[in-house]
mmCIF file of C-alpha atoms in Angstrom:
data_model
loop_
_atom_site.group_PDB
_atom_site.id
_atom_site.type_symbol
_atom_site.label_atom_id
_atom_site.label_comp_id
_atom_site.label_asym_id
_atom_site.label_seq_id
_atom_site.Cartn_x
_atom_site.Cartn_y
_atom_site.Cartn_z
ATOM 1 C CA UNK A 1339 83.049 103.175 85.741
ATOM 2 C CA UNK A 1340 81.141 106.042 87.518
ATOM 3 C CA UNK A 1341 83.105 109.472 87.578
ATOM 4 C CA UNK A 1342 84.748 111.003 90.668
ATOM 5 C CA UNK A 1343 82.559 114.053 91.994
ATOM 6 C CA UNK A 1344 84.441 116.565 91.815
ATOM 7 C CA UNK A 1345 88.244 115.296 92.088
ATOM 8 C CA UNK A 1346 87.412 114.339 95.429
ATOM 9 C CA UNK A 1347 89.393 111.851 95.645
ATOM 10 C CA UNK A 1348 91.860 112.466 98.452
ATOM 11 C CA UNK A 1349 94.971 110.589 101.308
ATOM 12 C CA UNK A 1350 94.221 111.457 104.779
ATOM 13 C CA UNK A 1351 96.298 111.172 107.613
ATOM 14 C CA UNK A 1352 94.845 111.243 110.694
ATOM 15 C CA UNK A 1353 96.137 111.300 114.550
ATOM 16 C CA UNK A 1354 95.101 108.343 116.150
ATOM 17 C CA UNK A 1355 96.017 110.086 119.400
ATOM 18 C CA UNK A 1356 93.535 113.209 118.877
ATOM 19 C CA UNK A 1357 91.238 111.553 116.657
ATOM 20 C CA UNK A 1358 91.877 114.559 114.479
ATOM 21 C CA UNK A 1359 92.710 114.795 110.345
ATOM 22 C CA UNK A 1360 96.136 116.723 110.308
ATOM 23 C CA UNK A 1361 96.480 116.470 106.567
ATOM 24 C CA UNK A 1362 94.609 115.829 103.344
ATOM 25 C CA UNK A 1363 96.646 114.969 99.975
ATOM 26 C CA UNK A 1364 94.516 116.205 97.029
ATOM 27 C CA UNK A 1365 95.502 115.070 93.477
ATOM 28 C CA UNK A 1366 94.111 117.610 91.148
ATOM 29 C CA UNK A 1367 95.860 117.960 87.619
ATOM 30 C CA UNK A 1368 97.528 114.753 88.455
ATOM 31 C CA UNK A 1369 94.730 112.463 88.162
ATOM 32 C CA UNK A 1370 91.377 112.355 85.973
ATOM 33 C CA UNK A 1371 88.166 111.763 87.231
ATOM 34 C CA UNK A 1372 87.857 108.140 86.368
ATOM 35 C CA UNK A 1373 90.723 107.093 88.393
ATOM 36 C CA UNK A 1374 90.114 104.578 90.966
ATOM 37 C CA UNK A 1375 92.420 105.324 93.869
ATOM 38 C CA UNK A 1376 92.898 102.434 95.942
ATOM 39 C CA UNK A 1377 95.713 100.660 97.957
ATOM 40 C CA UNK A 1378 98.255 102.895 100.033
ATOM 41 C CA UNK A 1379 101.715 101.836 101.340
ATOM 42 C CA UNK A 1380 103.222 104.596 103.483
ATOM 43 C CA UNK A 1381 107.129 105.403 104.083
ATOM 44 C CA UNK A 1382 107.305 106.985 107.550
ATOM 45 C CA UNK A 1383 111.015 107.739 107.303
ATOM 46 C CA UNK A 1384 111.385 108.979 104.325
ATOM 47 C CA UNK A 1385 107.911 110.835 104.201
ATOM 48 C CA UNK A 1386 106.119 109.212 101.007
ATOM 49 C CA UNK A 1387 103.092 107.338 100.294
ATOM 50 C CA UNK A 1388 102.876 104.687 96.861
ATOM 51 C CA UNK A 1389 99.273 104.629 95.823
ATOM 52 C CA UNK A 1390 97.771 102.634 93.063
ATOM 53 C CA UNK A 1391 95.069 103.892 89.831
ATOM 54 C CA UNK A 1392 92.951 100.714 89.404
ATOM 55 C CA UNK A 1393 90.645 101.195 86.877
ATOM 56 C CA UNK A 1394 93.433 103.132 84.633
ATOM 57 C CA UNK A 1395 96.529 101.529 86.127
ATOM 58 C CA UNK A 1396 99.428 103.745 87.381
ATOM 59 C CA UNK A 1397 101.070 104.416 90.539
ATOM 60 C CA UNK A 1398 101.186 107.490 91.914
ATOM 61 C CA UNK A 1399 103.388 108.998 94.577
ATOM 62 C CA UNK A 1400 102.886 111.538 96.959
ATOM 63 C CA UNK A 1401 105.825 113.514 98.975
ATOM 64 C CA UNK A 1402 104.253 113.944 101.972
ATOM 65 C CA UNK A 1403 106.140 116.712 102.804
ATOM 66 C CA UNK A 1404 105.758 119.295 100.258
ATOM 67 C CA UNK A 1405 102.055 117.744 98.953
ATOM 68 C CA UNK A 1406 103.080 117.134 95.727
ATOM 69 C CA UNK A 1407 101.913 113.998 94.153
ATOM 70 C CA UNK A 1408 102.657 112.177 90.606
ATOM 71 C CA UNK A 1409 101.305 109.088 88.591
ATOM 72 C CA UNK A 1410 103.544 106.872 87.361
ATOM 73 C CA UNK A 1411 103.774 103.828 84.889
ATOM 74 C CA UNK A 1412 100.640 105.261 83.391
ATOM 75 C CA UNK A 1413 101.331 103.363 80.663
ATOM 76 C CA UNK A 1414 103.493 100.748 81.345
ATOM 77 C CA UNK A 1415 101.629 97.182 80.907
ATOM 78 C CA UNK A 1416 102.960 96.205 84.300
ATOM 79 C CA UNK A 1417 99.967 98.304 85.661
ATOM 80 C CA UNK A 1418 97.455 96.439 83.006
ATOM 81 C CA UNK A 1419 95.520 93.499 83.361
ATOM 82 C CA UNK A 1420 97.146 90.915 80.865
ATOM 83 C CA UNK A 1421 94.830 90.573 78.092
ATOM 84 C CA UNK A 1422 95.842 86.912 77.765
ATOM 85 C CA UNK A 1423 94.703 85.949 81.306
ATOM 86 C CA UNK A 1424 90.981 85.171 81.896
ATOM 87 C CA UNK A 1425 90.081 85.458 85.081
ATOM 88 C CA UNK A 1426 87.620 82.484 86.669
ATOM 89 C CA UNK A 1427 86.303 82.345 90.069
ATOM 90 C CA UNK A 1428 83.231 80.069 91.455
ATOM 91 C CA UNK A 1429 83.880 78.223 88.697
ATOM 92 C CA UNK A 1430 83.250 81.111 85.784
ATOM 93 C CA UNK A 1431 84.318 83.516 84.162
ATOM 94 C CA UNK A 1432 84.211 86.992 86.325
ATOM 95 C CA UNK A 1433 82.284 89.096 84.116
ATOM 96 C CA UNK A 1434 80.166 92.372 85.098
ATOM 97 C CA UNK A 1435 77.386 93.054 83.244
ATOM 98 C CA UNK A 1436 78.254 89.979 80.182
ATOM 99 C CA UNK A 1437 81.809 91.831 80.260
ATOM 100 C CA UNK A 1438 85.033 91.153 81.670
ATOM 101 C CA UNK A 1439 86.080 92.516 84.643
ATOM 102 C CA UNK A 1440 89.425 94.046 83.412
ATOM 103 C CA UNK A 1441 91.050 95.478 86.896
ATOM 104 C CA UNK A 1442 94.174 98.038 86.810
ATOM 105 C CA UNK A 1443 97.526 97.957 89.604
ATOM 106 C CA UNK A 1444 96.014 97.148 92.562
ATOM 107 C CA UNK A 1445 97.755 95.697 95.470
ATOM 108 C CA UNK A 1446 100.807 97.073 96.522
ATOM 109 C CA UNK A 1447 103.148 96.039 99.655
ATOM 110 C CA UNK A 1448 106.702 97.742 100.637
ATOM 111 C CA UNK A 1449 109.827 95.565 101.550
ATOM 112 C CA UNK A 1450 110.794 95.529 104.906
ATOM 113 C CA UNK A 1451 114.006 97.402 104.451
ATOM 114 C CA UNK A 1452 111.215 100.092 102.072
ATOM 115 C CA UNK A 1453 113.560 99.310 98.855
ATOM 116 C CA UNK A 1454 111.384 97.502 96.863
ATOM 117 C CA UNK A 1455 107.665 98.311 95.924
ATOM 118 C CA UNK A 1456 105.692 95.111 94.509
ATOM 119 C CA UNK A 1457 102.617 95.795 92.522
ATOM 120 C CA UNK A 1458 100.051 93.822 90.348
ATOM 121 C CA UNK A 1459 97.181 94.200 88.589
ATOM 122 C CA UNK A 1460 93.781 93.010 90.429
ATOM 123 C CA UNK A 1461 92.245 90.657 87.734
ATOM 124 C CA UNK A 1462 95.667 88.525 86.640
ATOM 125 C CA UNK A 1463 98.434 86.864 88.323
ATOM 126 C CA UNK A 1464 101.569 88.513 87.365
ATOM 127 C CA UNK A 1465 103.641 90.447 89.931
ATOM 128 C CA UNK A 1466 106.336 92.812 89.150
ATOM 129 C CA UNK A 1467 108.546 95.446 91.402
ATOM 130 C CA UNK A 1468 110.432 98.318 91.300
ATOM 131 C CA UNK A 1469 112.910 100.255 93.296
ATOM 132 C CA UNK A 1470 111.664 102.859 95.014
ATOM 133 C CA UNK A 1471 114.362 104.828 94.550
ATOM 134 C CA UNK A 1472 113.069 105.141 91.358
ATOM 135 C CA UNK A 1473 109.673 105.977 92.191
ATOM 136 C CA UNK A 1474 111.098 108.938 93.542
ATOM 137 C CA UNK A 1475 113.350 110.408 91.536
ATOM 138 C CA UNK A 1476 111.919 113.133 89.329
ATOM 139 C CA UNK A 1477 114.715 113.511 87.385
ATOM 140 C CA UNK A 1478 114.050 110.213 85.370
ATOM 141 C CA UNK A 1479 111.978 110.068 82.315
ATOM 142 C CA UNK A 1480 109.014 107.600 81.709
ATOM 143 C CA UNK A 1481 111.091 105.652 79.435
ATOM 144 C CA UNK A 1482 113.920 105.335 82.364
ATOM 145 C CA UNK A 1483 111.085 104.593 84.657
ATOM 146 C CA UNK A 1484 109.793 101.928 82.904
ATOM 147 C CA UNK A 1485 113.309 100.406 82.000
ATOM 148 C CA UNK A 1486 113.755 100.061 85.681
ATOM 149 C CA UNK A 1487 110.216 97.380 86.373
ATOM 150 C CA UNK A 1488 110.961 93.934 86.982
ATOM 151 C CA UNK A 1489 108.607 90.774 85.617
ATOM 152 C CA UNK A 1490 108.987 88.400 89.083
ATOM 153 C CA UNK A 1491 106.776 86.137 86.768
ATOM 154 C CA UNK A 1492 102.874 84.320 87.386
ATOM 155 C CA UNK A 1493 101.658 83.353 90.921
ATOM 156 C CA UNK A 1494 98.244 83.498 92.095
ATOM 157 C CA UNK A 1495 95.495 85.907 92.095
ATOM 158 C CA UNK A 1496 95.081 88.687 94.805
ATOM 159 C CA UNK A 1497 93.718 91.738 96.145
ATOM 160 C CA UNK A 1498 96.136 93.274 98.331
ATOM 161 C CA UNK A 1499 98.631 91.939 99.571
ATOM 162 C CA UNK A 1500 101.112 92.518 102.503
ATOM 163 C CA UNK A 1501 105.260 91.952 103.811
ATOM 164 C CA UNK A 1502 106.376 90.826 106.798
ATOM 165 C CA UNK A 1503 109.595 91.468 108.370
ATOM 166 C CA UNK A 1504 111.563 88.411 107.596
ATOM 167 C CA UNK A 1505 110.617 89.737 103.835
ATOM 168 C CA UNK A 1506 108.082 86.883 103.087
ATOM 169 C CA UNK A 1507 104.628 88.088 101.290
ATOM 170 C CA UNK A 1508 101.440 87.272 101.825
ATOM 171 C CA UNK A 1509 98.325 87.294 99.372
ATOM 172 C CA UNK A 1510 94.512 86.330 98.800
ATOM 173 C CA UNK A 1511 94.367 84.092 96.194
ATOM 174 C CA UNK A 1512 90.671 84.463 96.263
ATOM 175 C CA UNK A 1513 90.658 82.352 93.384
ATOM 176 C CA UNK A 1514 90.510 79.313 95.455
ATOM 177 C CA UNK A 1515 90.124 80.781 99.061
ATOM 178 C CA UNK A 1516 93.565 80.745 100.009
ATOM 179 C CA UNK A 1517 96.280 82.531 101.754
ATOM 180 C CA UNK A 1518 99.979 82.061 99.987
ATOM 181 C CA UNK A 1519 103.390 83.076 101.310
ATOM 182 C CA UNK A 1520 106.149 83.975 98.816
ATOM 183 C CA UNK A 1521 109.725 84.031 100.165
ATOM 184 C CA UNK A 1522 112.713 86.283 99.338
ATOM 185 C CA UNK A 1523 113.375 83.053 96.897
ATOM 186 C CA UNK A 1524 110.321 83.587 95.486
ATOM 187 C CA UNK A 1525 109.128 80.185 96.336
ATOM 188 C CA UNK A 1526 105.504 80.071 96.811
ATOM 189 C CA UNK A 1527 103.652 77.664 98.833
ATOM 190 C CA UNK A 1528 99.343 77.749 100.314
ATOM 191 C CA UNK A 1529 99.274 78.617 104.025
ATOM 192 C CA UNK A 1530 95.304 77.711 104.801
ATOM 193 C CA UNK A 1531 92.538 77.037 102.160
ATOM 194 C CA UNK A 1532 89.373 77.887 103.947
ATOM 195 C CA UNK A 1533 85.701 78.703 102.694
ATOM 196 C CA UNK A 1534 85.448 81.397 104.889
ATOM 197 C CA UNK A 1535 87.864 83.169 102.831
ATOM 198 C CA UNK A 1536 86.056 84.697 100.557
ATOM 199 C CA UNK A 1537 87.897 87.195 98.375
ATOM 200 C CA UNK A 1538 90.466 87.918 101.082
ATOM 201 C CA UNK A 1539 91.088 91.367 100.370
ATOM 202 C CA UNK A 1540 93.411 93.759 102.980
ATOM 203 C CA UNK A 1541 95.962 92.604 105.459
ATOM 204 C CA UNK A 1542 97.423 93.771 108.513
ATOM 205 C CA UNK A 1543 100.167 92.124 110.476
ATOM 206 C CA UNK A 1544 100.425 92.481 114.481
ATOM 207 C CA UNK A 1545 103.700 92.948 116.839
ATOM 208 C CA UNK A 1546 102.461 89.149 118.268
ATOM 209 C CA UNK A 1547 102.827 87.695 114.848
ATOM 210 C CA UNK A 1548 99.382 87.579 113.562
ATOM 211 C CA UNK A 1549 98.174 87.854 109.960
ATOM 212 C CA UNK A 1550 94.297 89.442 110.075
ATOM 213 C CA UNK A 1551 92.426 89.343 106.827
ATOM 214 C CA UNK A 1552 89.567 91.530 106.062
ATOM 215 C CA UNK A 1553 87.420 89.512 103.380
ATOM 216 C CA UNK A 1554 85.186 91.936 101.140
ATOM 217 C CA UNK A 1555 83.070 89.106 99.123
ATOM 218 C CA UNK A 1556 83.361 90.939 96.042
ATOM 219 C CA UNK A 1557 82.798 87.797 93.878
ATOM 220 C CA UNK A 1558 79.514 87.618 95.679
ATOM 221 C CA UNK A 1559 78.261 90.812 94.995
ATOM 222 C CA UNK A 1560 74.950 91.016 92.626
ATOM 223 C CA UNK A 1561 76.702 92.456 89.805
ATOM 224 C CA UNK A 1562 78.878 89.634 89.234
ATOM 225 C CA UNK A 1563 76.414 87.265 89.632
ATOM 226 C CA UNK A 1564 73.291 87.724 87.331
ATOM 227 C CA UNK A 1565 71.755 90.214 89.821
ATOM 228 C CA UNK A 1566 71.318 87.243 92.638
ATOM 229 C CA UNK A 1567 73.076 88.848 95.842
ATOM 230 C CA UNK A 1568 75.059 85.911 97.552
ATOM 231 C CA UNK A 1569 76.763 87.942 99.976
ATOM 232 C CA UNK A 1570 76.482 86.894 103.791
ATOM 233 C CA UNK A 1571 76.917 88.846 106.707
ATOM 234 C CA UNK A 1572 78.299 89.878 108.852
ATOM 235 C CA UNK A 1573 81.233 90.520 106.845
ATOM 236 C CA UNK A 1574 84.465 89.375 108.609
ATOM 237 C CA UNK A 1575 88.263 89.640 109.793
ATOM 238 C CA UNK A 1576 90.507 86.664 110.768
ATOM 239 C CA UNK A 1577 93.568 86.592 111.986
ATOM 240 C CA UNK A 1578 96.029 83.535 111.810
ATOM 241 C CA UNK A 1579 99.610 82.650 113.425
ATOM 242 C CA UNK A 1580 102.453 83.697 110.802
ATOM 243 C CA UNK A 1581 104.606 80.407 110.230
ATOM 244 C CA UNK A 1582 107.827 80.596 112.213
#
């Protein structure tokens, strides 16, 4: 993977009502410049934001208050892709480049109530959790940390991933072009397979109960595919009626 210029990766909030940045979040000394920053979950009450390393797995947490920000699970295989899982999609193995792909923690969603923070790594399809709670005590050590993940077991494949507020959550299993639901049972069952879906890949879910899914078509891209580009645009978002 390419190096960050400069450590500048940063989290931005921005005022929707002035159009304005109010704040930037920098991470320097925290992270190295071959992290891959990528999905956010913010708490709004209690003024933190859970961000996830995917090409070196970790999650990192940011008081949004005071600035300060810290990676952790670093090291904790709940952040790694499991090296027995291969990964297929179109009917293949997803390599880049004759290797591979081997993708960190990437999705991340926050429970309803903002207890619980579910993670998983992008390339496998394990899903674990931990308390947040956790995530934000600095008194613990790694080892407590890590003591404190739990293995909720093997269900699909997914980019991000999202919670509603009956505590169901939704995820791309852009393995096969689906949208899944997993209740508070952890019971899993396929909302909509659809073509159309191709790597569903960021979720967003409305007042008026609608799921919309950005698709990214990152199994299309040339890399992954010889060279041969079989991305086609426009690139979309759908939205779909949350079961009642």
């Amino acid at each position: 993977m390419e190096q960050v210029y400069d450590n500048s990766f940063k989290l931005v909030k921005f005022n929707l009502a002035t159009n304005h940045i109010e704040e930037a979040y920098r991470f320097d000394g925290v992270l190295s410049n071959k992290s891959y920053i990528n999905d956010v979950r913010v708490d709004t009450q209690r003024k933190v934001a859970y961000l996830t390393n995917s090409n070196e797995g970790g999650i990192v947490v940011v008081d949004l208050n005071s600035g300060i920000a810290r990676q952790l699970l670093h090291n904790h295989y709940s952040v790694k892709h499991d090296p027995s899982f291969t990964l297929v999609v179109d009917g293949k193995e997803f390599k880049k480049n004759g290797q591979p792909v081997r993708l960190q923690s990437d999705g991340i969603a926050l429970t309803p109530d903002r207890e619980w923070l579910y993670y998983k790594p992008l390339t496998d399809n394990k899903l674990y959790r931990i308390k947040t709670a956790y995530l934000r005590d600095e008194e613990l050590s790694e080892q407590q940390l890590e003591a404190n993940v739990e293995d909720l077991g093997r269900f699909v494949v997914t980019d991000g991933m999202i919670f509603d507020t009956n505590g169901n959550l939704y995820m791309g299993d852009y393995q096969n072009y689906s949208i899944v639901q997993i209740n508070p049972a952890l019971e899993m069952k396929t909302l909509v397979s659809e073509e159309r879906l191709i790597w569903p890949d960021s979720y967003s879910i409305s007042p008026d109960g609608y799921l919309y899914i950005s698709c990214s078509q990152i199994n299309k891209q040339p890399d992954y595919n010889e060279g041969e580009n079989k991305r086609v645009s426009p690139y979309t978002i759908y939205k779909m009626p949350l079961p009642a």
